[in-house]
Amino acid sequence: DGGITQSPKYLFRKEGQNVTLSCEQNLNHDAMYWYRQDPGQGLRLIYYSQIVNDFQKGDIAEGYSVSREKKESFPLTVTSAQKNPTAFYLCASSITGVNTEAFFGQGTRLTVV
Amino acid sequence: GQQVMQIPQYQHVQEGEDFTTYCNSSTTLSNIQWYKQRPGGHPVFLIQLVKSGEVKKQKRLTFQFGEAKKNSSLHITATQTTDVGTYFCALADRGSTLGRLYFGRGTQLTVWP
């Protein structure tokens, strides 16, 4: 079945450690996105990528990094520079274009202690 | 970037009552999308509206796009407990071919049996 997979579902890390969240899709979508969701907030865009080896900062990119070495994969690294990393992280993909829907993964809930 | 205001932030209704959430923008929109996120889940695409004054129905859900394409609404008739979740509107970046979406803060719907 086609879809978008995020792993792990829950992740715990100590403060000061970098952590990488996985996102894989087999929908053959060119565009991929990372969103952060906090309680009572909408979805805020961290990074997005339209093609392999290219990505753009979203609205809250500070303290995060990404790579897009393969079309199917768009991992997100939460670095120690991110001041408040505890959140729900959602990966999404879509075909490129203005009138396209986004398909979301199940999300990763990151807790930094 | 573009901004969309969504109200109300929370809505509590008794089963059988109606529910409406509204999205408003200060600029004319090319389209608007609606997503539903169940508690603990991920956003799932519901519908996209493109034409001025457009009205679309999905069973008990009615979606409207304003004549000026600056606002939209989602109305649920006779809510059921299965309607519980957060409803987000999202609009596409008009200046981009990528299709990145700007999400409203969402309306969290609680339905009491």
PDB file of C-alpha atoms in Angstrom:
ATOM      1  CA  ASP A   1       0.000   0.000   0.000  1.00  0.00           C
ATOM      2  CA  GLY A   2       1.217   3.492  -0.778  1.00  0.00           C
ATOM      3  CA  GLY A   3       1.763   5.808   2.091  1.00  0.00           C
ATOM      4  CA  ILE A   4       4.050   7.873   4.213  1.00  0.00           C
ATOM      5  CA  THR A   5       5.795   6.344   7.208  1.00  0.00           C
ATOM      6  CA  GLN A   6       7.289   8.098  10.189  1.00  0.00           C
ATOM      7  CA  SER A   7       9.328   6.389  12.830  1.00  0.00           C
ATOM      8  CA  PRO A   8       9.461   6.078  15.692  1.00  0.00           C
ATOM      9  CA  LYS A   9       6.016   7.029  16.995  1.00  0.00           C
ATOM     10  CA  TYR A  10       7.410   8.068  20.379  1.00  0.00           C
ATOM     11  CA  LEU A  11      10.924   9.281  21.060  1.00  0.00           C
ATOM     12  CA  PHE A  12      12.613  10.331  24.252  1.00  0.00           C
ATOM     13  CA  ARG A  13      15.928  12.147  24.368  1.00  0.00           C
ATOM     14  CA  LYS A  14      18.055  13.889  26.895  1.00  0.00           C
ATOM     15  CA  GLU A  15      18.527  17.600  26.629  1.00  0.00           C
ATOM     16  CA  GLY A  16      21.555  18.527  24.552  1.00  0.00           C
ATOM     17  CA  GLN A  17      21.392  15.496  22.274  1.00  0.00           C
ATOM     18  CA  ASN A  18      20.656  15.636  18.590  1.00  0.00           C
ATOM     19  CA  VAL A  19      17.919  13.335  17.359  1.00  0.00           C
ATOM     20  CA  THR A  20      16.841  12.332  13.853  1.00  0.00           C
ATOM     21  CA  LEU A  21      13.254  11.636  12.874  1.00  0.00           C
ATOM     22  CA  SER A  22      12.628   9.373   9.924  1.00  0.00           C
ATOM     23  CA  CYS A  23      10.144  10.008   7.110  1.00  0.00           C
ATOM     24  CA  GLU A  24       9.716   7.707   4.114  1.00  0.00           C
ATOM     25  CA  GLN A  25       7.109   7.798   1.362  1.00  0.00           C
ATOM     26  CA  ASN A  26       6.329   5.471  -1.522  1.00  0.00           C
ATOM     27  CA  LEU A  27       3.773   7.707  -3.186  1.00  0.00           C
ATOM     28  CA  ASN A  28       6.284   8.953  -5.743  1.00  0.00           C
ATOM     29  CA  HIS A  29       5.693  12.498  -4.528  1.00  0.00           C
ATOM     30  CA  ASP A  30       8.258  15.146  -5.335  1.00  0.00           C
ATOM     31  CA  ALA A  31       7.403  17.474  -2.462  1.00  0.00           C
ATOM     32  CA  MET A  32       7.945  16.675   1.188  1.00  0.00           C
ATOM     33  CA  TYR A  33       7.384  18.739   4.318  1.00  0.00           C
ATOM     34  CA  TRP A  34       8.065  18.766   8.027  1.00  0.00           C
ATOM     35  CA  TYR A  35       5.590  20.386  10.394  1.00  0.00           C
ATOM     36  CA  ARG A  36       5.669  20.934  14.097  1.00  0.00           C
ATOM     37  CA  GLN A  37       2.477  20.866  16.159  1.00  0.00           C
ATOM     38  CA  ASP A  38       2.134  22.153  19.708  1.00  0.00           C
ATOM     39  CA  PRO A  39      -1.071  22.012  21.810  1.00  0.00           C
ATOM     40  CA  GLY A  40      -3.506  24.677  20.731  1.00  0.00           C
ATOM     41  CA  GLN A  41      -1.359  25.596  17.750  1.00  0.00           C
ATOM     42  CA  GLY A  42      -1.785  24.943  14.100  1.00  0.00           C
ATOM     43  CA  LEU A  43       0.814  23.221  12.014  1.00  0.00           C
ATOM     44  CA  ARG A  44       3.972  25.243  11.612  1.00  0.00           C
ATOM     45  CA  LEU A  45       6.269  24.510   8.710  1.00  0.00           C
ATOM     46  CA  ILE A  46       9.869  23.666   9.556  1.00  0.00           C
ATOM     47  CA  TYR A  47      11.390  22.687   6.201  1.00  0.00           C
ATOM     48  CA  TYR A  48      10.167  21.624   2.793  1.00  0.00           C
ATOM     49  CA  SER A  49      11.691  20.109  -0.279  1.00  0.00           C
ATOM     50  CA  GLN A  50      10.528  20.080  -3.859  1.00  0.00           C
ATOM     51  CA  ILE A  51      13.219  17.909  -5.410  1.00  0.00           C
ATOM     52  CA  VAL A  52      16.111  15.729  -4.399  1.00  0.00           C
ATOM     53  CA  ASN A  53      19.120  17.583  -2.989  1.00  0.00           C
ATOM     54  CA  ASP A  54      17.143  20.779  -2.559  1.00  0.00           C
ATOM     55  CA  PHE A  55      15.186  22.074   0.425  1.00  0.00           C
ATOM     56  CA  GLN A  56      13.938  25.361   1.811  1.00  0.00           C
ATOM     57  CA  LYS A  57      13.482  26.773   5.282  1.00  0.00           C
ATOM     58  CA  GLY A  58       9.959  27.132   6.519  1.00  0.00           C
ATOM     59  CA  ASP A  59       8.714  29.448   9.232  1.00  0.00           C
ATOM     60  CA  ILE A  60      10.507  27.864  12.206  1.00  0.00           C
ATOM     61  CA  ALA A  61      13.702  26.286  10.818  1.00  0.00           C
ATOM     62  CA  GLU A  62      16.063  27.411  13.593  1.00  0.00           C
ATOM     63  CA  GLY A  63      17.500  24.444  15.481  1.00  0.00           C
ATOM     64  CA  TYR A  64      16.510  21.942  12.799  1.00  0.00           C
ATOM     65  CA  SER A  65      18.247  20.436   9.795  1.00  0.00           C
ATOM     66  CA  VAL A  66      17.117  18.179   6.947  1.00  0.00           C
ATOM     67  CA  SER A  67      18.499  16.268   3.998  1.00  0.00           C
ATOM     68  CA  ARG A  68      16.910  15.001   0.798  1.00  0.00           C
ATOM     69  CA  GLU A  69      19.307  12.508  -0.724  1.00  0.00           C
ATOM     70  CA  LYS A  70      16.543  10.295  -2.070  1.00  0.00           C
ATOM     71  CA  LYS A  71      13.104  11.123  -3.383  1.00  0.00           C
ATOM     72  CA  GLU A  72      11.513   8.773  -0.899  1.00  0.00           C
ATOM     73  CA  SER A  73      13.232  10.024   2.236  1.00  0.00           C
ATOM     74  CA  PHE A  74      13.271  13.337   4.107  1.00  0.00           C
ATOM     75  CA  PRO A  75      14.779  12.921   7.596  1.00  0.00           C
ATOM     76  CA  LEU A  76      14.614  15.728  10.134  1.00  0.00           C
ATOM     77  CA  THR A  77      17.327  16.305  12.738  1.00  0.00           C
ATOM     78  CA  VAL A  78      16.387  18.175  15.873  1.00  0.00           C
ATOM     79  CA  THR A  79      19.605  19.679  17.112  1.00  0.00           C
ATOM     80  CA  SER A  80      20.628  20.768  20.577  1.00  0.00           C
ATOM     81  CA  ALA A  81      20.219  24.341  19.352  1.00  0.00           C
ATOM     82  CA  GLN A  82      16.448  23.931  19.288  1.00  0.00           C
ATOM     83  CA  LYS A  83      15.385  25.562  22.543  1.00  0.00           C
ATOM     84  CA  ASN A  84      12.034  23.866  22.976  1.00  0.00           C
ATOM     85  CA  PRO A  85      12.100  20.601  21.023  1.00  0.00           C
ATOM     86  CA  THR A  86       9.329  18.713  22.809  1.00  0.00           C
ATOM     87  CA  ALA A  87       6.481  18.556  20.305  1.00  0.00           C
ATOM     88  CA  PHE A  88       4.550  16.439  17.824  1.00  0.00           C
ATOM     89  CA  TYR A  89       6.319  16.293  14.459  1.00  0.00           C
ATOM     90  CA  LEU A  90       4.451  15.562  11.274  1.00  0.00           C
ATOM     91  CA  CYS A  91       5.916  14.711   7.906  1.00  0.00           C
ATOM     92  CA  ALA A  92       3.859  15.184   4.768  1.00  0.00           C
ATOM     93  CA  SER A  93       4.214  14.772   1.036  1.00  0.00           C
ATOM     94  CA  SER A  94       2.386  15.946  -2.039  1.00  0.00           C
ATOM     95  CA  ILE A  95       2.726  16.182  -5.765  1.00  0.00           C
ATOM     96  CA  THR A  96       3.976  19.604  -6.780  1.00  0.00           C
ATOM     97  CA  GLY A  97       1.485  22.246  -7.772  1.00  0.00           C
ATOM     98  CA  VAL A  98      -0.899  24.654  -6.107  1.00  0.00           C
ATOM     99  CA  ASN A  99      -4.067  22.576  -5.996  1.00  0.00           C
ATOM    100  CA  THR A 100      -2.689  19.469  -4.374  1.00  0.00           C
ATOM    101  CA  GLU A 101      -3.536  17.821  -1.101  1.00  0.00           C
ATOM    102  CA  ALA A 102      -0.970  16.852   1.495  1.00  0.00           C
ATOM    103  CA  PHE A 103      -0.646  13.299   2.798  1.00  0.00           C
ATOM    104  CA  PHE A 104       0.585  13.049   6.356  1.00  0.00           C
ATOM    105  CA  GLY A 105       2.493  10.412   8.246  1.00  0.00           C
ATOM    106  CA  GLN A 106       1.399   9.190  11.657  1.00  0.00           C
ATOM    107  CA  GLY A 107       3.678  11.641  13.407  1.00  0.00           C
ATOM    108  CA  THR A 108       6.488  11.359  15.953  1.00  0.00           C
ATOM    109  CA  ARG A 109       5.980  12.617  19.462  1.00  0.00           C
ATOM    110  CA  LEU A 110       9.349  13.813  20.726  1.00  0.00           C
ATOM    111  CA  THR A 111       9.935  14.385  24.419  1.00  0.00           C
ATOM    112  CA  VAL A 112      13.178  15.913  25.593  1.00  0.00           C
ATOM    113  CA  VAL A 113      13.958  15.534  29.261  1.00  0.00           C
TER     114      VAL A 113
ATOM    115  CA  GLY B   1       3.775  34.410   4.284  1.00  0.00           C
ATOM    116  CA  GLN B   2       0.060  34.171   4.039  1.00  0.00           C
ATOM    117  CA  GLN B   3      -2.078  34.007   7.130  1.00  0.00           C
ATOM    118  CA  VAL B   4      -5.436  32.527   7.782  1.00  0.00           C
ATOM    119  CA  MET B   5      -7.515  33.123  10.877  1.00  0.00           C
ATOM    120  CA  GLN B   6      -9.658  30.259  12.092  1.00  0.00           C
ATOM    121  CA  ILE B   7     -12.419  30.534  14.685  1.00  0.00           C
ATOM    122  CA  PRO B   8     -13.486  29.371  17.147  1.00  0.00           C
ATOM    123  CA  GLN B   9     -10.478  27.671  18.701  1.00  0.00           C
ATOM    124  CA  TYR B  10     -12.656  25.293  20.723  1.00  0.00           C
ATOM    125  CA  GLN B  11     -16.244  24.162  20.385  1.00  0.00           C
ATOM    126  CA  HIS B  12     -18.123  21.861  22.705  1.00  0.00           C
ATOM    127  CA  VAL B  13     -21.480  20.554  21.533  1.00  0.00           C
ATOM    128  CA  GLN B  14     -23.944  17.930  22.541  1.00  0.00           C
ATOM    129  CA  GLU B  15     -24.474  15.084  20.131  1.00  0.00           C
ATOM    130  CA  GLY B  16     -27.080  16.088  17.573  1.00  0.00           C
ATOM    131  CA  GLU B  17     -26.245  19.786  17.630  1.00  0.00           C
ATOM    132  CA  ASP B  18     -24.733  21.535  14.641  1.00  0.00           C
ATOM    133  CA  PHE B  19     -21.166  22.821  14.428  1.00  0.00           C
ATOM    134  CA  THR B  20     -19.477  25.438  12.264  1.00  0.00           C
ATOM    135  CA  THR B  21     -15.883  26.574  11.952  1.00  0.00           C
ATOM    136  CA  TYR B  22     -14.754  29.567   9.939  1.00  0.00           C
ATOM    137  CA  CYS B  23     -11.577  30.575   8.149  1.00  0.00           C
ATOM    138  CA  ASN B  24     -10.837  34.124   7.108  1.00  0.00           C
ATOM    139  CA  SER B  25      -8.055  35.673   5.100  1.00  0.00           C
ATOM    140  CA  SER B  26      -7.203  39.276   4.363  1.00  0.00           C
ATOM    141  CA  THR B  27      -6.173  38.357   0.829  1.00  0.00           C
ATOM    142  CA  THR B  28      -7.945  36.607  -1.987  1.00  0.00           C
ATOM    143  CA  LEU B  29      -7.258  32.897  -1.953  1.00  0.00           C
ATOM    144  CA  SER B  30      -6.602  30.652  -4.914  1.00  0.00           C
ATOM    145  CA  ASN B  31      -8.044  27.706  -3.060  1.00  0.00           C
ATOM    146  CA  ILE B  32      -8.669  26.420   0.436  1.00  0.00           C
ATOM    147  CA  GLN B  33      -8.386  22.936   1.838  1.00  0.00           C
ATOM    148  CA  TRP B  34      -9.896  21.353   4.923  1.00  0.00           C
ATOM    149  CA  TYR B  35      -8.318  18.653   7.072  1.00  0.00           C
ATOM    150  CA  LYS B  36      -9.477  16.657  10.081  1.00  0.00           C
ATOM    151  CA  GLN B  37      -7.199  15.390  12.818  1.00  0.00           C
ATOM    152  CA  ARG B  38      -8.582  12.868  15.263  1.00  0.00           C
ATOM    153  CA  PRO B  39      -7.186  12.942  18.811  1.00  0.00           C
ATOM    154  CA  GLY B  40      -3.729  11.380  18.755  1.00  0.00           C
ATOM    155  CA  GLY B  41      -3.838  11.101  14.979  1.00  0.00           C
ATOM    156  CA  HIS B  42      -2.583  12.921  11.952  1.00  0.00           C
ATOM    157  CA  PRO B  43      -4.364  15.382   9.654  1.00  0.00           C
ATOM    158  CA  VAL B  44      -6.393  13.810   6.897  1.00  0.00           C
ATOM    159  CA  PHE B  45      -7.509  15.691   3.817  1.00  0.00           C
ATOM    160  CA  LEU B  46     -11.246  16.267   3.574  1.00  0.00           C
ATOM    161  CA  ILE B  47     -11.809  18.545   0.616  1.00  0.00           C
ATOM    162  CA  GLN B  48     -10.533  21.367  -1.539  1.00  0.00           C
ATOM    163  CA  LEU B  49     -12.516  24.409  -2.692  1.00  0.00           C
ATOM    164  CA  VAL B  50     -11.393  26.394  -5.692  1.00  0.00           C
ATOM    165  CA  LYS B  51     -14.286  28.360  -7.184  1.00  0.00           C
ATOM    166  CA  SER B  52     -15.876  31.518  -5.844  1.00  0.00           C
ATOM    167  CA  GLY B  53     -19.091  30.696  -3.969  1.00  0.00           C
ATOM    168  CA  GLU B  54     -18.450  26.979  -4.201  1.00  0.00           C
ATOM    169  CA  VAL B  55     -20.439  24.668  -1.932  1.00  0.00           C
ATOM    170  CA  LYS B  56     -19.573  21.021  -1.501  1.00  0.00           C
ATOM    171  CA  LYS B  57     -21.209  18.394   0.659  1.00  0.00           C
ATOM    172  CA  GLN B  58     -19.938  15.187   2.169  1.00  0.00           C
ATOM    173  CA  LYS B  59     -22.800  13.506   3.994  1.00  0.00           C
ATOM    174  CA  ARG B  60     -23.373  15.731   7.059  1.00  0.00           C
ATOM    175  CA  LEU B  61     -20.462  18.048   6.230  1.00  0.00           C
ATOM    176  CA  THR B  62     -20.995  21.179   4.128  1.00  0.00           C
ATOM    177  CA  PHE B  63     -18.051  23.231   2.906  1.00  0.00           C
ATOM    178  CA  GLN B  64     -18.401  26.736   1.523  1.00  0.00           C
ATOM    179  CA  PHE B  65     -16.021  29.108  -0.197  1.00  0.00           C
ATOM    180  CA  GLY B  66     -16.926  32.780  -0.019  1.00  0.00           C
ATOM    181  CA  GLU B  67     -17.881  34.797  -3.058  1.00  0.00           C
ATOM    182  CA  ALA B  68     -14.812  36.984  -2.629  1.00  0.00           C
ATOM    183  CA  LYS B  69     -12.639  33.916  -1.987  1.00  0.00           C
ATOM    184  CA  LYS B  70     -11.466  35.371   1.301  1.00  0.00           C
ATOM    185  CA  ASN B  71     -13.310  33.099   3.679  1.00  0.00           C
ATOM    186  CA  SER B  72     -14.552  29.580   4.041  1.00  0.00           C
ATOM    187  CA  SER B  73     -16.634  27.546   6.430  1.00  0.00           C
ATOM    188  CA  LEU B  74     -17.196  23.950   7.427  1.00  0.00           C
ATOM    189  CA  HIS B  75     -20.599  23.076   8.835  1.00  0.00           C
ATOM    190  CA  ILE B  76     -21.484  19.740  10.403  1.00  0.00           C
ATOM    191  CA  THR B  77     -25.163  18.932  10.782  1.00  0.00           C
ATOM    192  CA  ALA B  78     -26.280  16.824  13.729  1.00  0.00           C
ATOM    193  CA  THR B  79     -22.863  16.062  15.143  1.00  0.00           C
ATOM    194  CA  GLN B  80     -21.920  12.571  16.214  1.00  0.00           C
ATOM    195  CA  THR B  81     -19.202  11.384  18.567  1.00  0.00           C
ATOM    196  CA  THR B  82     -17.236  10.258  15.525  1.00  0.00           C
ATOM    197  CA  ASP B  83     -16.900  13.915  14.517  1.00  0.00           C
ATOM    198  CA  VAL B  84     -14.599  14.603  17.466  1.00  0.00           C
ATOM    199  CA  GLY B  85     -11.267  16.052  16.432  1.00  0.00           C
ATOM    200  CA  THR B  86      -9.563  19.192  15.250  1.00  0.00           C
ATOM    201  CA  TYR B  87     -10.561  20.707  11.946  1.00  0.00           C
ATOM    202  CA  PHE B  88      -7.982  22.741  10.070  1.00  0.00           C
ATOM    203  CA  CYS B  89      -8.292  24.943   7.059  1.00  0.00           C
ATOM    204  CA  ALA B  90      -5.235  25.376   4.880  1.00  0.00           C
ATOM    205  CA  LEU B  91      -4.434  27.607   1.993  1.00  0.00           C
ATOM    206  CA  ALA B  92      -1.833  27.255  -0.678  1.00  0.00           C
ATOM    207  CA  ASP B  93       0.981  29.672  -1.235  1.00  0.00           C
ATOM    208  CA  ARG B  94      -0.151  31.695  -4.226  1.00  0.00           C
ATOM    209  CA  GLY B  95       3.370  32.736  -5.056  1.00  0.00           C
ATOM    210  CA  SER B  96       4.754  29.260  -5.336  1.00  0.00           C
ATOM    211  CA  THR B  97       4.335  26.278  -7.599  1.00  0.00           C
ATOM    212  CA  LEU B  98       5.373  24.031  -4.761  1.00  0.00           C
ATOM    213  CA  GLY B  99       2.000  23.899  -3.146  1.00  0.00           C
ATOM    214  CA  ARG B 100       3.135  24.545   0.417  1.00  0.00           C
ATOM    215  CA  LEU B 101       0.207  25.032   2.726  1.00  0.00           C
ATOM    216  CA  TYR B 102      -0.466  27.576   5.444  1.00  0.00           C
ATOM    217  CA  PHE B 103      -2.620  26.082   8.170  1.00  0.00           C
ATOM    218  CA  GLY B 104      -5.034  27.815  10.466  1.00  0.00           C
ATOM    219  CA  ARG B 105      -4.804  27.083  14.186  1.00  0.00           C
ATOM    220  CA  GLY B 106      -7.696  24.674  13.953  1.00  0.00           C
ATOM    221  CA  THR B 107     -10.990  24.273  15.754  1.00  0.00           C
ATOM    222  CA  GLN B 108     -11.067  21.522  18.328  1.00  0.00           C
ATOM    223  CA  LEU B 109     -14.498  19.919  18.431  1.00  0.00           C
ATOM    224  CA  THR B 110     -15.718  17.984  21.428  1.00  0.00           C
ATOM    225  CA  VAL B 111     -19.013  16.132  21.205  1.00  0.00           C
ATOM    226  CA  TRP B 112     -20.832  15.035  24.344  1.00  0.00           C
ATOM    227  CA  PRO B 113     -23.062  11.990  24.040  1.00  0.00           C
TER     228      PRO B 113
END
